[in-house]
Amino acid sequence: MCMRSGIPLIESGTMGYNGQTYPIIKGETECYHCQPKPPDKQTFAVCTIHARPTTMVHCVHYAKELYEALFGESSLQDGSSSEFAQIKGYLSSSTPNGAKDDQSLAERCQQVLVSLFVKKIMELLEMKSAWPSSPPVPLEEARIRSLKAVGNEETERWLADHETTSFTTDENIQLCLCAMMTLMKRDPAPFRKEDTQSVLFVSCIANLRAEVFHLTNQPFEEIRSIAGSIVPAIATTNAMVAAGVVHELESVLRRNIDLASPRDWKTIYVRKTPQVRKRKGGNAATPFHSSAGLNLRRINELYLIHTAPTATPNASCRVCQSVVPTVTVCLGTPYHTITLGDFARSFVEEKLNLESPSMSRKNAIVFETEDYEELEGELLSKIMEGDTTEKEFLVSGVNREAEWIVKVEFSDRDGFEIKGLEEAEKTEARASGLQQNLTPRTTEPPTTEVVVIEDGEAKEDDVIEID
């Protein structure tokens, strides 16, 4: 819409520690569709993780939070105010003589599961009387305390036997006890999807929580895949990218006010690791000879934010290069009382061959097959009343690559006439060809990414060096 209206757009986005922003200006810079895009990645919005999970992703994220609180580097910090503080206390306590023998550890690990899947679920039920679906069902405390941890060898055998199938409730409890006892004997470490014990703990906790909330359990390897795809959304990255958006907005406004001002638009990147930029400075301490014979030195500067010139539009882009099929439908006297729904089906679908059309007008959807049909009984002429500009719809069809502009004219003639259909079909064919040129060829299946609204910290010692 911005491309068609000629309105500048400041595009931006973040993922974890990385982010970027750049201006999209018609005829000046490339638009979002100028470059081929990889296959769509399924994104889950993680919400109500602690109160009422509705997907396995929620359960996995909850389990990862619990892992970091109990066995991650954050477990070294005292005074945790999270809901896991009491659970952490069960494992941090020791026997009277200060030792942590296997029997004591096993009992404490059982207490963790009782707290998570019995006591906390009971607290939820007491706080909330109405549930959109079936309320959670806590596990039986006696059942948890009657089960023992399996050995490491038996754990490996169970994992080998359940590559594509999920574990039972009892098996999840036994494996979780084994994983907790193993992790308690190790030094704290952040979650890694390559670490079998870490993934085993997360998998068991997630599946037990899924069972409590009536969700379908998942196999071990599927949990590993989900846990490895969770990407934190970090407030600091968002702030840096937002500052970049304001900077580019200022450049766009300056250019609109004074056309003689330079086009100083930039693409701004935010990266997780510092990038080395080298520049020359006058200092004879570490000299090297330039082509001008001056003693200069290289100065290494580390940047988390850097810029690059904006790219020019792609001549083959079907969006910003105005590849828009346009037709005009002239309606005679018999059709002055036609409704929007009849027009959509009799003309847009049948005559223009736009299957399952979605029709918009003035940036608002007015008709969409099976989804937005509230106005289908309204007279088309009434919908067009008061329109001082051209009476037109922006229409997309599931069998078309481009969005079509369908103009409507009313006349005193009999019958109807469609103008520009042949030319519109040629434009559609051109748009289809451009889309094929821009579509990347890949045999890899689409991946799943999980975006989590939270802040976080991580250590990264790698430095990328660029000239």
CSV table of C-alpha atoms in Angstrom, one decimal, residues 58-368:
chain,number,residue,atom,x,y,z
A,58,HIS,CA,4.4,-22.9,26.0
A,59,CYS,CA,5.2,-26.0,28.0
A,60,VAL,CA,8.7,-26.2,26.5
A,61,HIS,CA,9.5,-22.6,27.3
A,62,TYR,CA,8.3,-23.1,30.8
A,63,ALA,CA,10.5,-26.1,31.2
A,64,LYS,CA,13.5,-24.1,29.8
A,65,GLU,CA,12.9,-21.3,32.3
A,66,LEU,CA,12.8,-23.9,35.1
A,67,TYR,CA,16.0,-25.5,33.9
A,68,GLU,CA,17.8,-22.1,33.9
A,69,ALA,CA,16.5,-21.3,37.4
A,70,LEU,CA,17.7,-24.7,38.8
A,71,PHE,CA,20.7,-25.8,36.8
A,72,GLY,CA,21.7,-22.8,34.6
A,73,GLU,CA,24.1,-20.0,35.3
A,74,SER,CA,21.3,-18.0,36.9
A,75,SER,CA,21.0,-20.7,39.6
A,76,LEU,CA,24.2,-19.3,41.1
A,77,GLN,CA,22.4,-16.0,41.9
A,78,ASP,CA,20.7,-15.8,45.3
A,79,GLY,CA,17.4,-14.0,46.1
A,80,SER,CA,15.5,-15.0,43.1
A,81,SER,CA,12.1,-13.5,43.0
A,82,SER,CA,10.7,-15.8,40.4
A,83,GLU,CA,8.0,-18.4,41.1
A,84,PHE,CA,10.8,-21.0,40.9
A,85,ALA,CA,12.6,-19.7,44.1
A,86,GLN,CA,10.9,-22.1,46.4
A,87,ILE,CA,11.5,-25.0,44.1
A,88,LYS,CA,15.1,-24.0,43.9
A,89,GLY,CA,15.3,-24.2,47.6
A,90,TYR,CA,14.3,-27.9,47.6
A,91,LEU,CA,17.5,-28.8,45.6
A,92,SER,CA,19.8,-26.3,47.3
A,93,SER,CA,19.1,-27.8,50.8
A,94,SER,CA,21.5,-30.4,52.0
A,95,THR,CA,21.3,-33.3,54.5
A,96,PRO,CA,22.1,-32.5,58.2
A,97,ASN,CA,25.7,-33.5,57.8
A,98,GLY,CA,26.1,-31.4,54.6
A,99,ALA,CA,26.2,-34.3,52.2
A,100,LYS,CA,24.0,-34.8,49.2
A,101,ASP,CA,23.6,-38.6,48.9
A,102,ASP,CA,21.6,-40.2,46.2
A,103,GLN,CA,18.7,-41.1,48.5
A,104,SER,CA,18.4,-37.5,49.7
A,105,LEU,CA,18.7,-36.1,46.2
A,106,ALA,CA,16.0,-38.5,45.0
A,107,GLU,CA,13.6,-37.4,47.7
A,108,ARG,CA,14.3,-33.7,46.9
A,109,CYS,CA,13.8,-34.3,43.2
A,110,GLN,CA,10.5,-36.0,44.0
A,111,GLN,CA,9.5,-32.9,46.1
A,112,VAL,CA,10.2,-30.7,43.1
A,113,LEU,CA,7.8,-32.7,40.9
A,114,VAL,CA,5.2,-32.7,43.7
A,115,SER,CA,5.5,-28.9,44.0
A,116,LEU,CA,5.3,-28.4,40.2
A,117,PHE,CA,2.5,-30.8,39.3
A,118,VAL,CA,0.5,-31.1,42.4
A,119,LYS,CA,0.7,-28.1,44.7
A,120,LYS,CA,1.1,-25.3,42.1
A,121,ILE,CA,-1.7,-26.8,40.0
A,122,MET,CA,-4.0,-26.9,43.0
A,123,GLU,CA,-3.1,-23.2,43.6
A,124,LEU,CA,-4.2,-22.4,40.0
A,125,LEU,CA,-7.5,-24.2,40.5
A,126,GLU,CA,-8.2,-22.3,43.7
A,127,MET,CA,-7.4,-18.9,42.1
A,128,LYS,CA,-9.5,-19.5,39.0
A,129,SER,CA,-13.0,-21.0,39.0
A,130,ALA,CA,-13.8,-20.6,35.3
A,131,TRP,CA,-11.7,-22.1,32.5
A,132,PRO,CA,-12.2,-21.6,28.7
A,133,SER,CA,-11.7,-25.3,28.3
A,134,SER,CA,-11.1,-28.3,30.7
A,135,PRO,CA,-9.3,-27.2,33.9
A,136,PRO,CA,-5.9,-28.7,34.6
A,137,VAL,CA,-5.8,-32.0,36.5
A,138,PRO,CA,-2.9,-32.3,38.9
A,139,LEU,CA,-0.8,-35.5,39.1
A,140,GLU,CA,-1.2,-37.8,42.1
A,141,GLU,CA,1.4,-37.1,44.8
A,142,ALA,CA,1.5,-40.8,45.8
A,143,ARG,CA,2.2,-41.8,42.2
A,144,ILE,CA,5.2,-39.4,42.0
A,145,ARG,CA,6.7,-40.6,45.4
A,146,SER,CA,6.3,-44.2,44.5
A,147,LEU,CA,8.5,-44.0,41.3
A,148,LYS,CA,12.3,-44.1,41.3
A,149,ALA,CA,14.8,-42.7,38.9
A,150,VAL,CA,16.1,-45.0,36.2
A,151,GLY,CA,19.8,-45.6,35.6
A,152,ASN,CA,21.8,-43.9,32.9
A,153,GLU,CA,22.1,-47.1,30.9
A,154,GLU,CA,18.4,-47.7,31.0
A,155,THR,CA,17.8,-44.1,30.1
A,156,GLU,CA,19.9,-44.5,26.9
A,157,ARG,CA,17.9,-47.6,26.0
A,158,TRP,CA,14.6,-45.9,26.6
A,159,LEU,CA,15.6,-42.9,24.4
A,160,ALA,CA,16.7,-45.3,21.6
A,161,ASP,CA,13.4,-47.1,21.8
A,162,HIS,CA,11.3,-43.9,21.7
A,163,GLU,CA,12.8,-41.9,18.8
A,164,THR,CA,9.4,-41.3,17.3
A,165,THR,CA,7.0,-42.0,20.2
A,166,SER,CA,6.4,-40.2,23.4
A,167,PHE,CA,6.9,-41.5,26.9
A,168,THR,CA,4.2,-42.5,29.3
A,169,THR,CA,3.5,-40.4,32.4
A,170,ASP,CA,5.4,-42.8,34.7
A,171,GLU,CA,8.4,-43.0,32.3
A,172,ASN,CA,8.5,-39.2,32.1
A,173,ILE,CA,8.6,-39.0,35.9
A,174,GLN,CA,11.3,-41.6,36.2
A,175,LEU,CA,13.4,-40.0,33.5
A,176,CYS,CA,13.0,-36.6,35.0
A,177,LEU,CA,14.2,-37.8,38.4
A,178,CYS,CA,17.3,-39.3,36.6
A,179,ALA,CA,18.0,-36.1,34.7
A,180,MET,CA,17.6,-33.9,37.9
A,181,MET,CA,20.0,-36.1,39.9
A,182,THR,CA,22.6,-36.0,37.1
A,183,LEU,CA,22.3,-32.3,36.6
A,184,MET,CA,22.6,-31.6,40.4
A,185,LYS,CA,26.0,-33.3,40.4
A,186,ARG,CA,27.3,-31.1,37.6
A,187,ASP,CA,28.4,-27.5,37.6
A,188,PRO,CA,25.7,-25.0,36.5
A,189,ALA,CA,25.6,-24.5,32.7
A,190,PRO,CA,23.2,-22.8,30.3
A,191,PHE,CA,20.8,-24.9,28.3
A,192,ARG,CA,22.2,-26.4,25.1
A,193,LYS,CA,20.1,-28.6,22.8
A,194,GLU,CA,23.2,-30.8,22.2
A,195,ASP,CA,23.3,-31.7,25.9
A,196,THR,CA,21.1,-34.9,26.3
A,197,GLN,CA,20.6,-34.5,30.1
A,198,SER,CA,19.4,-30.8,29.7
A,199,VAL,CA,17.0,-31.7,26.9
A,200,LEU,CA,15.8,-34.8,28.8
A,201,PHE,CA,14.9,-32.6,31.8
A,202,VAL,CA,13.1,-30.1,29.6
A,203,SER,CA,11.3,-32.8,27.6
A,204,CYS,CA,10.0,-34.6,30.7
A,205,ILE,CA,8.9,-31.4,32.4
A,206,ALA,CA,7.2,-30.1,29.2
A,207,ASN,CA,5.4,-33.4,28.6
A,208,LEU,CA,4.2,-33.7,32.2
A,209,ARG,CA,2.9,-30.1,32.1
A,210,ALA,CA,1.2,-30.9,28.8
A,211,GLU,CA,-0.6,-33.8,30.3
A,212,VAL,CA,-1.8,-31.7,33.2
A,213,PHE,CA,-3.3,-29.2,30.8
A,214,HIS,CA,-4.7,-31.8,28.4
A,215,LEU,CA,-2.2,-31.2,25.6
A,216,THR,CA,-0.7,-33.9,23.3
A,217,ASN,CA,2.8,-35.2,24.4
A,218,GLN,CA,5.7,-35.0,22.0
A,219,PRO,CA,8.7,-37.3,21.4
A,220,PHE,CA,12.1,-36.5,22.8
A,221,GLU,CA,13.6,-35.3,19.6
A,222,GLU,CA,10.6,-33.1,18.8
A,223,ILE,CA,11.1,-31.4,22.1
A,224,ARG,CA,14.8,-30.9,21.4
A,225,SER,CA,13.8,-29.2,18.1
A,226,ILE,CA,11.3,-26.9,19.7
A,227,ALA,CA,13.6,-26.0,22.6
A,228,GLY,CA,16.5,-25.2,20.2
A,229,SER,CA,14.3,-22.8,18.2
A,230,ILE,CA,13.2,-20.5,20.9
A,231,VAL,CA,14.6,-17.0,20.2
A,232,PRO,CA,14.4,-14.4,23.0
A,233,ALA,CA,13.2,-10.9,22.1
A,234,ILE,CA,15.6,-8.6,23.9
A,235,ALA,CA,14.5,-5.1,25.0
A,236,THR,CA,18.0,-3.6,24.5
A,237,THR,CA,18.0,-4.7,20.8
A,238,ASN,CA,14.5,-3.3,20.3
A,239,ALA,CA,15.7,0.1,21.8
A,240,MET,CA,18.7,0.3,19.5
A,241,VAL,CA,16.6,-0.5,16.4
A,242,ALA,CA,14.0,2.0,17.5
A,243,ALA,CA,16.7,4.7,17.7
A,244,GLY,CA,17.7,3.8,14.2
A,245,VAL,CA,14.1,4.2,13.0
A,246,VAL,CA,14.0,7.7,14.4
A,247,HIS,CA,17.3,8.5,12.8
A,248,GLU,CA,16.1,7.4,9.3
A,249,LEU,CA,12.8,9.1,9.8
A,250,GLU,CA,14.7,12.4,10.4
A,251,SER,CA,16.6,11.8,7.1
A,252,VAL,CA,13.4,11.2,5.2
A,253,LEU,CA,11.7,14.3,6.6
A,254,ARG,CA,14.7,16.4,5.8
A,255,ARG,CA,14.6,15.2,2.2
A,256,ASN,CA,10.9,15.9,1.9
A,257,ILE,CA,11.3,19.4,3.2
A,258,ASP,CA,14.3,20.2,1.0
A,259,LEU,CA,14.7,18.2,-2.2
A,260,ALA,CA,18.2,19.6,-2.7
A,261,SER,CA,19.4,17.9,0.5
A,262,PRO,CA,21.5,14.8,0.1
A,263,ARG,CA,20.0,11.3,0.1
A,264,ASP,CA,21.7,10.1,3.3
A,265,TRP,CA,19.4,7.1,3.9
A,266,LYS,CA,21.1,4.2,5.5
A,267,THR,CA,20.5,0.5,6.3
A,268,ILE,CA,21.3,0.2,10.0
A,269,TYR,CA,22.3,-3.2,11.5
A,270,VAL,CA,22.5,-4.3,15.1
A,271,ARG,CA,24.6,-7.4,15.8
A,272,LYS,CA,25.2,-9.7,18.7
A,273,THR,CA,29.0,-9.7,18.3
A,274,PRO,CA,31.2,-6.7,17.9
A,275,GLN,CA,32.5,-6.1,14.4
A,276,VAL,CA,36.0,-4.6,13.8
A,277,ARG,CA,36.1,-1.6,11.5
A,278,LYS,CA,39.5,-0.4,10.5
A,279,ARG,CA,40.3,3.3,9.8
A,280,LYS,CA,43.5,5.2,9.4
A,281,GLY,CA,44.7,7.6,11.9
A,282,GLY,CA,47.8,9.8,12.2
A,283,ASN,CA,50.2,8.3,14.7
A,284,ALA,CA,53.8,7.3,14.1
A,285,ALA,CA,53.8,4.8,17.0
A,286,THR,CA,52.7,2.0,14.7
A,287,PRO,CA,53.5,3.4,11.2
A,288,PHE,CA,52.9,2.0,7.8
A,289,HIS,CA,53.5,3.8,4.5
A,290,SER,CA,50.4,4.8,2.5
A,291,SER,CA,50.4,5.5,-1.2
A,292,ALA,CA,50.8,9.2,-0.3
A,293,GLY,CA,53.9,8.5,1.7
A,294,LEU,CA,52.3,9.4,5.1
A,295,ASN,CA,52.9,7.6,8.3
A,296,LEU,CA,49.5,6.3,9.3
A,297,ARG,CA,48.3,3.5,11.5
A,298,ARG,CA,45.3,1.3,11.5
A,299,ILE,CA,42.8,1.9,14.3
A,300,ASN,CA,40.5,-1.0,15.2
A,301,GLU,CA,37.1,0.0,16.4
A,302,LEU,CA,34.5,-2.4,17.7
A,303,TYR,CA,30.8,-1.8,16.7
A,304,LEU,CA,27.6,-3.5,17.7
A,305,ILE,CA,25.8,-1.1,15.3
A,306,HIS,CA,26.9,-0.3,11.8
A,307,THR,CA,25.4,1.1,8.6
A,308,ALA,CA,25.5,0.4,4.9
A,309,PRO,CA,24.1,2.3,1.9
A,310,THR,CA,20.5,1.5,0.9
A,311,ALA,CA,20.1,-0.7,-2.1
A,312,THR,CA,18.4,0.5,-5.3
A,313,PRO,CA,15.0,-0.9,-6.4
A,314,ASN,CA,15.0,-4.3,-8.3
A,315,ALA,CA,13.8,-3.7,-11.8
A,316,SER,CA,12.1,-7.1,-11.7
A,317,CYS,CA,10.1,-6.5,-8.5
A,318,ARG,CA,6.4,-6.9,-9.1
A,319,VAL,CA,5.5,-4.7,-6.1
A,320,CYS,CA,7.4,-1.5,-6.3
A,321,GLN,CA,7.7,-1.5,-10.1
A,322,SER,CA,3.9,-1.0,-10.4
A,323,VAL,CA,3.0,-4.4,-11.9
A,324,VAL,CA,-0.7,-4.0,-11.2
A,325,PRO,CA,-3.3,-5.4,-13.6
A,326,THR,CA,-6.2,-2.9,-14.0
A,327,VAL,CA,-9.6,-3.4,-15.4
A,328,THR,CA,-12.8,-1.3,-15.6
A,329,VAL,CA,-16.2,-2.9,-15.2
A,330,CYS,CA,-18.9,-0.7,-16.8
A,331,LEU,CA,-22.4,-1.6,-15.4
A,332,GLY,CA,-25.5,-0.6,-17.3
A,333,THR,CA,-28.9,0.2,-15.9
A,334,PRO,CA,-30.0,-3.4,-15.1
A,335,TYR,CA,-27.0,-3.7,-12.8
A,336,HIS,CA,-27.5,-0.5,-10.8
A,337,THR,CA,-29.2,-2.5,-8.0
A,338,ILE,CA,-26.5,-5.2,-7.9
A,339,THR,CA,-25.2,-6.0,-4.4
A,340,LEU,CA,-21.5,-6.3,-3.4
A,341,GLY,CA,-21.8,-10.0,-3.0
A,342,ASP,CA,-23.3,-10.5,-6.5
A,343,PHE,CA,-20.7,-8.2,-8.0
A,344,ALA,CA,-17.9,-10.3,-6.3
A,345,ARG,CA,-19.3,-13.6,-7.5
A,346,SER,CA,-20.7,-12.7,-10.9
A,347,PHE,CA,-18.0,-10.4,-12.1
A,348,VAL,CA,-14.9,-10.7,-10.0
A,349,GLU,CA,-14.9,-14.5,-9.8
A,350,GLU,CA,-16.7,-15.5,-13.0
A,351,LYS,CA,-15.7,-12.8,-15.5
A,352,LEU,CA,-12.3,-11.8,-14.2
A,353,ASN,CA,-11.4,-15.3,-12.9
A,354,LEU,CA,-10.2,-14.2,-9.5
A,355,GLU,CA,-10.8,-17.2,-7.3
A,356,SER,CA,-11.9,-16.6,-3.6
A,357,PRO,CA,-11.5,-12.9,-3.9
A,358,SER,CA,-10.5,-10.5,-1.1
A,359,MET,CA,-11.7,-7.0,-2.0
A,360,SER,CA,-10.5,-3.9,-0.3
A,361,ARG,CA,-11.4,-0.3,-0.6
A,362,LYS,CA,-9.7,2.7,1.0
A,363,ASN,CA,-7.3,0.4,2.8
A,364,ALA,CA,-10.2,-1.5,4.4
A,365,ILE,CA,-11.5,-5.0,3.5
A,366,VAL,CA,-15.1,-4.9,2.3
A,367,PHE,CA,-15.5,-8.5,1.1
A,368,GLU,CA,-13.6,-11.8,1.6
